[in-house]
Short mmCIF file of N, CA, C and O in Angstrom, two decimals:
data_model
loop_
_atom_site.label_atom_id
_atom_site.label_comp_id
_atom_site.label_asym_id
_atom_site.label_seq_id
_atom_site.Cartn_x
_atom_site.Cartn_y
_atom_site.Cartn_z
N GLN A 9 -63.76 -15.23 -54.78
CA GLN A 9 -62.44 -14.68 -54.44
C GLN A 9 -61.48 -14.71 -55.67
O GLN A 9 -61.75 -15.26 -56.65
N VAL A 10 -60.43 -13.82 -55.58
CA VAL A 10 -59.44 -13.79 -56.62
C VAL A 10 -58.17 -13.32 -56.08
O VAL A 10 -58.16 -12.58 -55.00
N ARG A 11 -57.11 -13.87 -56.61
CA ARG A 11 -55.80 -13.38 -56.23
C ARG A 11 -55.26 -12.62 -57.36
O ARG A 11 -55.28 -13.10 -58.50
N LEU A 12 -54.64 -11.47 -57.11
CA LEU A 12 -54.14 -10.67 -58.20
C LEU A 12 -52.64 -10.32 -57.99
O LEU A 12 -52.19 -10.02 -56.89
N VAL A 13 -52.02 -10.48 -59.06
CA VAL A 13 -50.52 -10.29 -59.02
C VAL A 13 -50.06 -9.39 -60.04
O VAL A 13 -50.25 -9.60 -61.35
N GLU A 14 -49.48 -8.26 -59.61
CA GLU A 14 -48.95 -7.21 -60.55
C GLU A 14 -47.51 -7.51 -60.96
O GLU A 14 -46.77 -8.11 -60.22
N SER A 15 -47.20 -7.06 -62.20
CA SER A 15 -45.82 -7.09 -62.68
C SER A 15 -45.61 -6.01 -63.63
O SER A 15 -46.51 -5.32 -64.10
N GLY A 16 -44.31 -5.70 -63.93
CA GLY A 16 -44.00 -4.86 -65.01
C GLY A 16 -43.47 -3.52 -64.51
O GLY A 16 -42.95 -2.62 -65.34
N GLY A 17 -43.35 -3.22 -63.18
CA GLY A 17 -42.82 -2.00 -62.69
C GLY A 17 -41.25 -2.00 -62.89
O GLY A 17 -40.68 -3.01 -63.21
N GLY A 18 -40.80 -0.82 -62.67
CA GLY A 18 -39.35 -0.70 -62.77
C GLY A 18 -38.94 0.81 -62.78
O GLY A 18 -39.67 1.67 -62.50
N LEU A 19 -37.68 1.02 -63.13
CA LEU A 19 -37.14 2.36 -63.26
C LEU A 19 -37.12 2.85 -64.68
O LEU A 19 -36.67 2.05 -65.59
N VAL A 20 -37.71 4.05 -65.01
CA VAL A 20 -37.74 4.55 -66.31
C VAL A 20 -37.48 6.01 -66.28
O VAL A 20 -37.77 6.71 -65.26
N GLN A 21 -36.91 6.50 -67.28
CA GLN A 21 -36.66 7.95 -67.40
C GLN A 21 -37.90 8.71 -67.83
O GLN A 21 -38.85 8.17 -68.45
N PRO A 22 -37.95 9.95 -67.50
CA PRO A 22 -39.12 10.83 -67.99
C PRO A 22 -39.32 10.78 -69.44
O PRO A 22 -38.35 10.79 -70.21
N GLY A 23 -40.55 10.55 -69.92
CA GLY A 23 -40.88 10.33 -71.33
C GLY A 23 -40.88 8.97 -71.63
O GLY A 23 -41.25 8.66 -72.83
N GLY A 24 -40.48 8.11 -70.91
CA GLY A 24 -40.42 6.64 -71.20
C GLY A 24 -41.76 5.96 -71.04
O GLY A 24 -42.73 6.59 -70.66
N SER A 25 -41.68 4.58 -71.23
CA SER A 25 -42.91 3.79 -71.27
C SER A 25 -42.70 2.51 -70.38
O SER A 25 -41.58 2.04 -70.31
N LEU A 26 -43.76 2.03 -69.85
CA LEU A 26 -43.80 0.72 -69.16
C LEU A 26 -45.14 0.22 -69.37
O LEU A 26 -46.12 0.97 -69.67
N ARG A 27 -45.23 -1.13 -69.30
CA ARG A 27 -46.52 -1.86 -69.32
C ARG A 27 -46.70 -2.68 -68.11
O ARG A 27 -45.91 -3.56 -67.89
N LEU A 28 -47.64 -2.37 -67.30
CA LEU A 28 -48.00 -3.06 -66.15
C LEU A 28 -48.95 -4.16 -66.53
O LEU A 28 -49.86 -3.99 -67.33
N SER A 29 -48.87 -5.34 -65.81
CA SER A 29 -49.84 -6.40 -65.96
C SER A 29 -50.40 -6.80 -64.58
O SER A 29 -49.73 -6.63 -63.55
N CYS A 30 -51.61 -7.17 -64.63
CA CYS A 30 -52.24 -7.75 -63.45
C CYS A 30 -52.86 -9.01 -63.85
O CYS A 30 -53.82 -9.16 -64.54
N ALA A 31 -52.26 -10.14 -63.23
CA ALA A 31 -52.79 -11.51 -63.62
C ALA A 31 -53.70 -11.93 -62.44
O ALA A 31 -53.32 -12.01 -61.33
N ALA A 32 -54.84 -12.45 -62.85
CA ALA A 32 -55.84 -12.94 -61.88
C ALA A 32 -55.80 -14.42 -61.79
O ALA A 32 -55.47 -15.16 -62.74
N SER A 33 -56.15 -14.95 -60.59
CA SER A 33 -56.07 -16.38 -60.34
C SER A 33 -57.40 -17.18 -60.81
O SER A 33 -57.49 -18.31 -60.75
N ARG A 34 -58.35 -16.37 -61.40
CA ARG A 34 -59.53 -16.87 -61.93
C ARG A 34 -59.96 -16.15 -63.14
O ARG A 34 -59.39 -15.14 -63.43
N SER A 35 -60.98 -16.64 -63.83
CA SER A 35 -61.44 -15.94 -64.96
C SER A 35 -61.91 -14.54 -64.57
O SER A 35 -62.53 -14.31 -63.60
N ILE A 36 -61.54 -13.53 -65.45
CA ILE A 36 -61.95 -12.16 -65.27
C ILE A 36 -63.13 -11.76 -66.14
O ILE A 36 -63.68 -10.65 -66.03
N PHE A 37 -63.62 -12.74 -66.86
CA PHE A 37 -64.63 -12.47 -67.82
C PHE A 37 -65.87 -11.86 -67.12
O PHE A 37 -66.52 -10.84 -67.74
N SER A 38 -66.27 -12.34 -65.98
CA SER A 38 -67.43 -11.90 -65.36
C SER A 38 -67.16 -10.85 -64.17
O SER A 38 -68.16 -10.37 -63.49
N ILE A 39 -65.94 -10.38 -64.09
CA ILE A 39 -65.68 -9.33 -63.07
C ILE A 39 -65.98 -8.02 -63.71
O ILE A 39 -65.35 -7.53 -64.65
N TYR A 40 -67.01 -7.40 -63.12
CA TYR A 40 -67.54 -6.21 -63.76
C TYR A 40 -66.53 -5.03 -63.85
O TYR A 40 -66.30 -4.40 -64.72
N ALA A 41 -65.80 -4.84 -62.69
CA ALA A 41 -64.94 -3.68 -62.56
C ALA A 41 -63.63 -4.13 -62.05
O ALA A 41 -63.47 -4.81 -61.09
N MET A 42 -62.52 -3.59 -62.85
CA MET A 42 -61.17 -3.92 -62.52
C MET A 42 -60.39 -2.52 -62.75
O MET A 42 -61.01 -1.74 -63.44
N GLY A 43 -59.26 -2.39 -62.10
CA GLY A 43 -58.54 -1.25 -62.41
C GLY A 43 -57.23 -1.09 -61.61
O GLY A 43 -56.77 -2.07 -61.13
N TRP A 44 -56.68 0.04 -61.72
CA TRP A 44 -55.41 0.37 -60.97
C TRP A 44 -55.60 1.62 -60.05
O TRP A 44 -56.29 2.59 -60.45
N TYR A 45 -54.97 1.55 -59.01
CA TYR A 45 -54.72 2.71 -58.13
C TYR A 45 -53.18 2.88 -57.93
O TYR A 45 -52.50 1.92 -58.24
N ARG A 46 -52.76 3.98 -57.40
CA ARG A 46 -51.40 4.26 -57.11
C ARG A 46 -51.20 4.91 -55.76
O ARG A 46 -52.11 5.80 -55.42
N GLN A 47 -50.08 4.77 -55.17
CA GLN A 47 -49.76 5.52 -53.99
C GLN A 47 -48.37 5.95 -54.11
O GLN A 47 -47.40 5.17 -54.09
N ALA A 48 -48.26 7.31 -54.07
CA ALA A 48 -46.96 7.85 -54.18
C ALA A 48 -46.37 8.11 -52.82
O ALA A 48 -47.13 8.00 -51.85
N PRO A 49 -45.06 8.24 -52.67
CA PRO A 49 -44.42 8.30 -51.29
C PRO A 49 -45.07 9.49 -50.51
O PRO A 49 -45.17 10.51 -51.05
N GLY A 50 -45.55 9.18 -49.34
CA GLY A 50 -46.10 10.27 -48.47
C GLY A 50 -47.45 10.61 -48.82
O GLY A 50 -48.05 11.59 -48.28
N LYS A 51 -48.11 9.90 -49.75
CA LYS A 51 -49.43 10.38 -50.16
C LYS A 51 -50.52 9.26 -50.07
O LYS A 51 -50.07 8.05 -49.86
N GLY A 52 -51.72 9.54 -50.23
CA GLY A 52 -52.79 8.55 -50.15
C GLY A 52 -52.87 7.78 -51.46
O GLY A 52 -52.38 8.16 -52.46
N ARG A 53 -53.66 6.76 -51.41
CA ARG A 53 -53.91 6.00 -52.63
C ARG A 53 -54.92 6.70 -53.50
O ARG A 53 -56.02 7.16 -52.97
N GLU A 54 -54.61 6.79 -54.77
CA GLU A 54 -55.47 7.47 -55.66
C GLU A 54 -55.83 6.64 -56.86
O GLU A 54 -55.02 5.78 -57.27
N LEU A 55 -57.04 6.80 -57.43
CA LEU A 55 -57.57 6.10 -58.58
C LEU A 55 -56.71 6.49 -59.80
O LEU A 55 -56.61 7.62 -60.04
N VAL A 56 -56.26 5.52 -60.57
CA VAL A 56 -55.65 5.74 -61.82
C VAL A 56 -56.57 5.57 -62.99
O VAL A 56 -56.79 6.38 -63.85
N ALA A 57 -57.23 4.32 -63.10
CA ALA A 57 -58.08 3.95 -64.19
C ALA A 57 -58.93 2.78 -63.79
O ALA A 57 -58.46 1.97 -62.97
N THR A 58 -60.04 2.63 -64.41
CA THR A 58 -60.96 1.45 -64.16
C THR A 58 -61.38 0.99 -65.59
O THR A 58 -61.56 1.81 -66.58
N ILE A 59 -61.70 -0.19 -65.65
CA ILE A 59 -62.32 -0.83 -66.86
C ILE A 59 -63.41 -1.73 -66.58
O ILE A 59 -63.36 -2.55 -65.46
N THR A 60 -64.54 -1.90 -67.23
CA THR A 60 -65.68 -2.76 -66.96
C THR A 60 -65.62 -3.84 -67.96
O THR A 60 -64.89 -3.92 -68.91
N THR A 61 -66.65 -4.75 -67.92
CA THR A 61 -66.68 -5.98 -68.71
C THR A 61 -67.02 -5.56 -70.04
O THR A 61 -66.61 -6.28 -71.09
N ASN A 62 -67.64 -4.40 -70.41
CA ASN A 62 -67.82 -3.98 -71.77
C ASN A 62 -66.79 -3.05 -72.29
O ASN A 62 -66.97 -2.35 -73.22
N ASN A 63 -65.71 -3.07 -71.62
CA ASN A 63 -64.38 -2.30 -71.92
C ASN A 63 -64.66 -0.76 -71.90
O ASN A 63 -63.95 -0.05 -72.50
N SER A 64 -65.47 -0.43 -70.99
CA SER A 64 -65.64 0.99 -70.80
C SER A 64 -64.64 1.49 -69.76
O SER A 64 -64.49 0.83 -68.66
N THR A 65 -63.85 2.46 -70.16
CA THR A 65 -62.75 2.95 -69.27
C THR A 65 -63.02 4.28 -68.84
O THR A 65 -63.72 5.15 -69.22
N ASN A 66 -62.25 4.48 -67.55
CA ASN A 66 -62.38 5.80 -66.87
C ASN A 66 -60.97 6.13 -66.33
O ASN A 66 -60.37 5.24 -65.72
N TYR A 67 -60.46 7.24 -66.66
CA TYR A 67 -59.09 7.74 -66.17
C TYR A 67 -59.12 8.88 -65.33
O TYR A 67 -59.97 9.88 -65.53
N ALA A 68 -58.15 8.85 -64.42
CA ALA A 68 -57.95 10.19 -63.74
C ALA A 68 -57.40 11.18 -64.73
O ALA A 68 -56.76 10.95 -65.70
N ASP A 69 -57.71 12.52 -64.48
CA ASP A 69 -57.36 13.52 -65.28
C ASP A 69 -55.82 13.66 -65.46
O ASP A 69 -55.35 14.01 -66.54
N SER A 70 -55.11 13.26 -64.45
CA SER A 70 -53.69 13.43 -64.49
C SER A 70 -52.97 12.40 -65.49
O SER A 70 -51.83 12.57 -65.82
N VAL A 71 -53.77 11.41 -65.95
CA VAL A 71 -53.05 10.39 -66.76
C VAL A 71 -53.83 10.28 -68.11
O VAL A 71 -53.28 9.56 -68.95
N LYS A 72 -54.87 10.96 -68.34
CA LYS A 72 -55.61 10.96 -69.64
C LYS A 72 -54.60 11.24 -70.82
O LYS A 72 -53.95 12.24 -70.60
N GLY A 73 -54.77 10.48 -71.81
CA GLY A 73 -53.81 10.61 -72.92
C GLY A 73 -52.51 9.97 -72.87
O GLY A 73 -51.82 9.96 -73.81
N ARG A 74 -52.11 9.56 -71.76
CA ARG A 74 -50.81 8.97 -71.53
C ARG A 74 -50.88 7.42 -71.15
O ARG A 74 -49.98 6.63 -71.50
N LEU A 75 -51.89 7.03 -70.39
CA LEU A 75 -52.12 5.76 -69.91
C LEU A 75 -53.32 5.10 -70.61
O LEU A 75 -54.41 5.79 -70.88
N THR A 76 -53.14 3.81 -70.89
CA THR A 76 -54.26 3.03 -71.60
C THR A 76 -54.46 1.75 -70.80
O THR A 76 -53.55 0.88 -70.74
N LEU A 77 -55.67 1.46 -70.44
CA LEU A 77 -56.03 0.31 -69.66
C LEU A 77 -56.81 -0.60 -70.63
O LEU A 77 -57.66 -0.24 -71.33
N SER A 78 -56.43 -1.93 -70.53
CA SER A 78 -57.15 -2.87 -71.31
C SER A 78 -57.17 -4.18 -70.54
O SER A 78 -56.44 -4.29 -69.60
N ARG A 79 -58.06 -5.14 -70.97
CA ARG A 79 -58.19 -6.39 -70.41
C ARG A 79 -58.18 -7.52 -71.36
O ARG A 79 -58.83 -7.30 -72.53
N GLU A 80 -57.54 -8.59 -71.11
CA GLU A 80 -57.47 -9.72 -72.05
C GLU A 80 -58.11 -10.90 -71.34
O GLU A 80 -57.35 -11.67 -70.48
N ASN A 81 -59.31 -11.04 -71.52
CA ASN A 81 -60.07 -12.08 -70.76
C ASN A 81 -59.49 -13.58 -70.93
O ASN A 81 -59.47 -14.30 -69.99
N ALA A 82 -59.04 -13.84 -72.17
CA ALA A 82 -58.56 -15.23 -72.41
C ALA A 82 -57.39 -15.51 -71.62
O ALA A 82 -57.06 -16.67 -71.25
N LYS A 83 -56.61 -14.44 -71.12
CA LYS A 83 -55.42 -14.59 -70.26
C LYS A 83 -55.64 -14.25 -68.82
O LYS A 83 -54.69 -14.26 -68.09
N ASN A 84 -56.84 -13.87 -68.54
CA ASN A 84 -57.22 -13.50 -67.19
C ASN A 84 -56.24 -12.38 -66.66
O ASN A 84 -55.88 -12.33 -65.56
N THR A 85 -55.92 -11.44 -67.60
CA THR A 85 -55.02 -10.39 -67.33
C THR A 85 -55.45 -9.01 -67.76
O THR A 85 -56.14 -8.94 -68.87
N MET A 86 -55.07 -8.06 -67.02
CA MET A 86 -55.38 -6.66 -67.23
C MET A 86 -54.04 -6.00 -67.47
O MET A 86 -53.13 -6.34 -66.78
N TYR A 87 -54.00 -5.00 -68.37
CA TYR A 87 -52.79 -4.24 -68.70
C TYR A 87 -52.92 -2.78 -68.43
O TYR A 87 -54.10 -2.22 -68.70
N LEU A 88 -51.85 -2.11 -68.11
CA LEU A 88 -51.85 -0.62 -68.06
C LEU A 88 -50.64 -0.22 -68.76
O LEU A 88 -49.51 -0.41 -68.35
N GLN A 89 -50.89 0.22 -70.11
CA GLN A 89 -49.78 0.82 -70.93
C GLN A 89 -49.51 2.20 -70.51
O GLN A 89 -50.50 3.08 -70.56
N MET A 90 -48.33 2.52 -70.04
CA MET A 90 -47.89 3.83 -69.57
C MET A 90 -46.96 4.46 -70.49
O MET A 90 -45.88 3.91 -70.66
N ASN A 91 -47.37 5.54 -71.21
CA ASN A 91 -46.44 6.32 -71.98
C ASN A 91 -46.16 7.69 -71.49
O ASN A 91 -47.00 8.23 -70.67
N ASN A 92 -45.08 8.30 -72.05
CA ASN A 92 -44.76 9.68 -71.68
C ASN A 92 -44.77 9.89 -70.11
O ASN A 92 -45.48 10.73 -69.60
N LEU A 93 -44.18 8.94 -69.54
CA LEU A 93 -44.13 8.98 -68.00
C LEU A 93 -43.52 10.23 -67.46
O LEU A 93 -42.58 10.77 -68.05
N LYS A 94 -44.07 10.79 -66.31
CA LYS A 94 -43.58 11.90 -65.68
C LYS A 94 -43.07 11.62 -64.27
O LYS A 94 -43.40 10.56 -63.79
N LEU A 95 -42.28 12.49 -63.69
CA LEU A 95 -41.72 12.31 -62.39
C LEU A 95 -42.83 12.05 -61.39
O LEU A 95 -42.71 11.09 -60.50
N GLU A 96 -43.90 12.70 -61.56
CA GLU A 96 -45.02 12.55 -60.62
C GLU A 96 -45.89 11.24 -60.76
O GLU A 96 -46.78 10.90 -59.98
N ASP A 97 -45.51 10.41 -61.75
CA ASP A 97 -46.09 9.16 -61.88
C ASP A 97 -45.43 8.06 -61.00
O ASP A 97 -45.87 6.98 -60.84
N THR A 98 -44.35 8.44 -60.30
CA THR A 98 -43.67 7.59 -59.42
C THR A 98 -44.64 7.24 -58.27
O THR A 98 -45.08 8.02 -57.51
N ALA A 99 -44.72 5.79 -58.13
CA ALA A 99 -45.71 5.39 -57.18
C ALA A 99 -45.68 3.89 -57.13
O ALA A 99 -45.16 3.13 -58.03
N VAL A 100 -46.20 3.25 -56.05
CA VAL A 100 -46.62 1.85 -56.14
C VAL A 100 -47.93 1.74 -56.72
O VAL A 100 -48.94 2.44 -56.32
N TYR A 101 -48.10 0.81 -57.76
CA TYR A 101 -49.36 0.73 -58.53
C TYR A 101 -50.00 -0.58 -58.07
O TYR A 101 -49.33 -1.60 -58.11
N TYR A 102 -51.31 -0.44 -57.73
CA TYR A 102 -52.01 -1.64 -57.17
C TYR A 102 -53.24 -1.88 -58.16
O TYR A 102 -53.97 -1.10 -58.65
N CYS A 103 -53.21 -3.19 -58.52
CA CYS A 103 -54.40 -3.80 -59.27
C CYS A 103 -55.48 -3.88 -58.23
O CYS A 103 -55.32 -4.46 -57.11
N HIS A 104 -56.78 -3.73 -58.78
CA HIS A 104 -57.86 -4.08 -57.92
C HIS A 104 -59.00 -4.68 -58.71
O HIS A 104 -59.19 -4.44 -59.91
N ALA A 105 -59.98 -5.50 -58.11
CA ALA A 105 -61.10 -6.12 -58.73
C ALA A 105 -62.28 -6.03 -57.65
O ALA A 105 -62.03 -6.27 -56.58
N VAL A 106 -63.43 -5.72 -58.25
CA VAL A 106 -64.67 -5.80 -57.46
C VAL A 106 -65.50 -6.89 -57.76
O VAL A 106 -65.94 -7.09 -58.90
N ILE A 107 -65.65 -7.86 -56.80
CA ILE A 107 -66.50 -8.97 -57.03
C ILE A 107 -67.52 -9.13 -55.87
O ILE A 107 -67.21 -9.22 -54.82
N ASP A 108 -68.76 -9.13 -56.35
CA ASP A 108 -69.89 -9.12 -55.35
C ASP A 108 -69.73 -8.10 -54.22
O ASP A 108 -69.93 -8.37 -53.03
N GLY A 109 -69.34 -6.95 -54.58
CA GLY A 109 -69.16 -5.80 -53.59
C GLY A 109 -67.94 -5.90 -52.82
O GLY A 109 -67.72 -4.97 -51.94
N ILE A 110 -67.19 -6.83 -52.99
CA ILE A 110 -65.84 -6.93 -52.18
C ILE A 110 -64.65 -6.52 -53.14
O ILE A 110 -64.60 -6.99 -54.27
N VAL A 111 -63.84 -5.69 -52.57
CA VAL A 111 -62.65 -5.18 -53.35
C VAL A 111 -61.47 -6.10 -53.03
O VAL A 111 -61.12 -6.22 -51.85
N TYR A 112 -60.82 -6.61 -54.03
CA TYR A 112 -59.64 -7.37 -53.88
C TYR A 112 -58.42 -6.58 -54.41
O TYR A 112 -58.60 -5.88 -55.41
N TRP A 113 -57.33 -6.69 -53.74
CA TRP A 113 -56.07 -5.96 -54.06
C TRP A 113 -54.96 -6.81 -54.34
O TRP A 113 -54.76 -7.86 -53.66
N GLY A 114 -54.03 -6.40 -55.24
CA GLY A 114 -52.75 -7.04 -55.37
C GLY A 114 -51.85 -6.46 -54.46
O GLY A 114 -52.15 -5.46 -53.69
N LYS A 115 -50.62 -6.92 -54.43
CA LYS A 115 -49.60 -6.33 -53.45
C LYS A 115 -48.83 -5.16 -54.01
O LYS A 115 -48.10 -4.50 -53.26
N GLY A 116 -49.06 -4.87 -55.28
CA GLY A 116 -48.48 -3.69 -55.94
C GLY A 116 -47.12 -3.93 -56.63
O GLY A 116 -46.42 -4.91 -56.31
N THR A 117 -46.86 -2.99 -57.51
CA THR A 117 -45.56 -2.97 -58.26
C THR A 117 -45.07 -1.56 -58.28
O THR A 117 -45.86 -0.65 -58.49
N LEU A 118 -43.74 -1.40 -58.06
CA LEU A 118 -43.23 -0.09 -57.88
C LEU A 118 -42.83 0.52 -59.31
O LEU A 118 -42.08 -0.18 -60.05
N VAL A 119 -43.28 1.73 -59.59
CA VAL A 119 -42.81 2.47 -60.78
C VAL A 119 -42.05 3.65 -60.39
O VAL A 119 -42.57 4.47 -59.61
N THR A 120 -40.80 3.71 -60.86
CA THR A 120 -40.00 4.95 -60.51
C THR A 120 -39.61 5.66 -61.71
O THR A 120 -38.98 5.01 -62.57
N VAL A 121 -40.00 6.86 -61.80
CA VAL A 121 -39.60 7.75 -62.95
C VAL A 121 -38.62 8.73 -62.51
O VAL A 121 -38.88 9.48 -61.69
N SER A 122 -37.33 8.60 -63.08
CA SER A 122 -36.33 9.44 -62.63
C SER A 122 -35.25 9.45 -63.74
O SER A 122 -35.03 8.62 -64.48
N SER A 123 -34.66 10.69 -63.71
CA SER A 123 -33.61 10.89 -64.73
C SER A 123 -32.18 10.64 -64.11
O SER A 123 -31.18 10.72 -64.68
#
């Protein structure tokens, strides 16, 4: 099991940047897959990015070139650097981890992109 806690959300203007963090309650060294999903108002949850233990990353087409996912095993933390944010990036961002076939979720952090 693992508890995931997101932080770093907030209000930012279009073109701005934020860095989201996902702190895990246990070592993430052996967690094969972790990542972020997001849910915009009135829409379903969609995949943003994933990262594996060998730091292989996968991004949704809508965020490629603007968002960068990384993990710092020594701090049991995963990061999502978000640059050149757009209005359509407004959403609640959820951290997730897959352990032994079970998906664990954080409670989410709200990112609002608005002028």
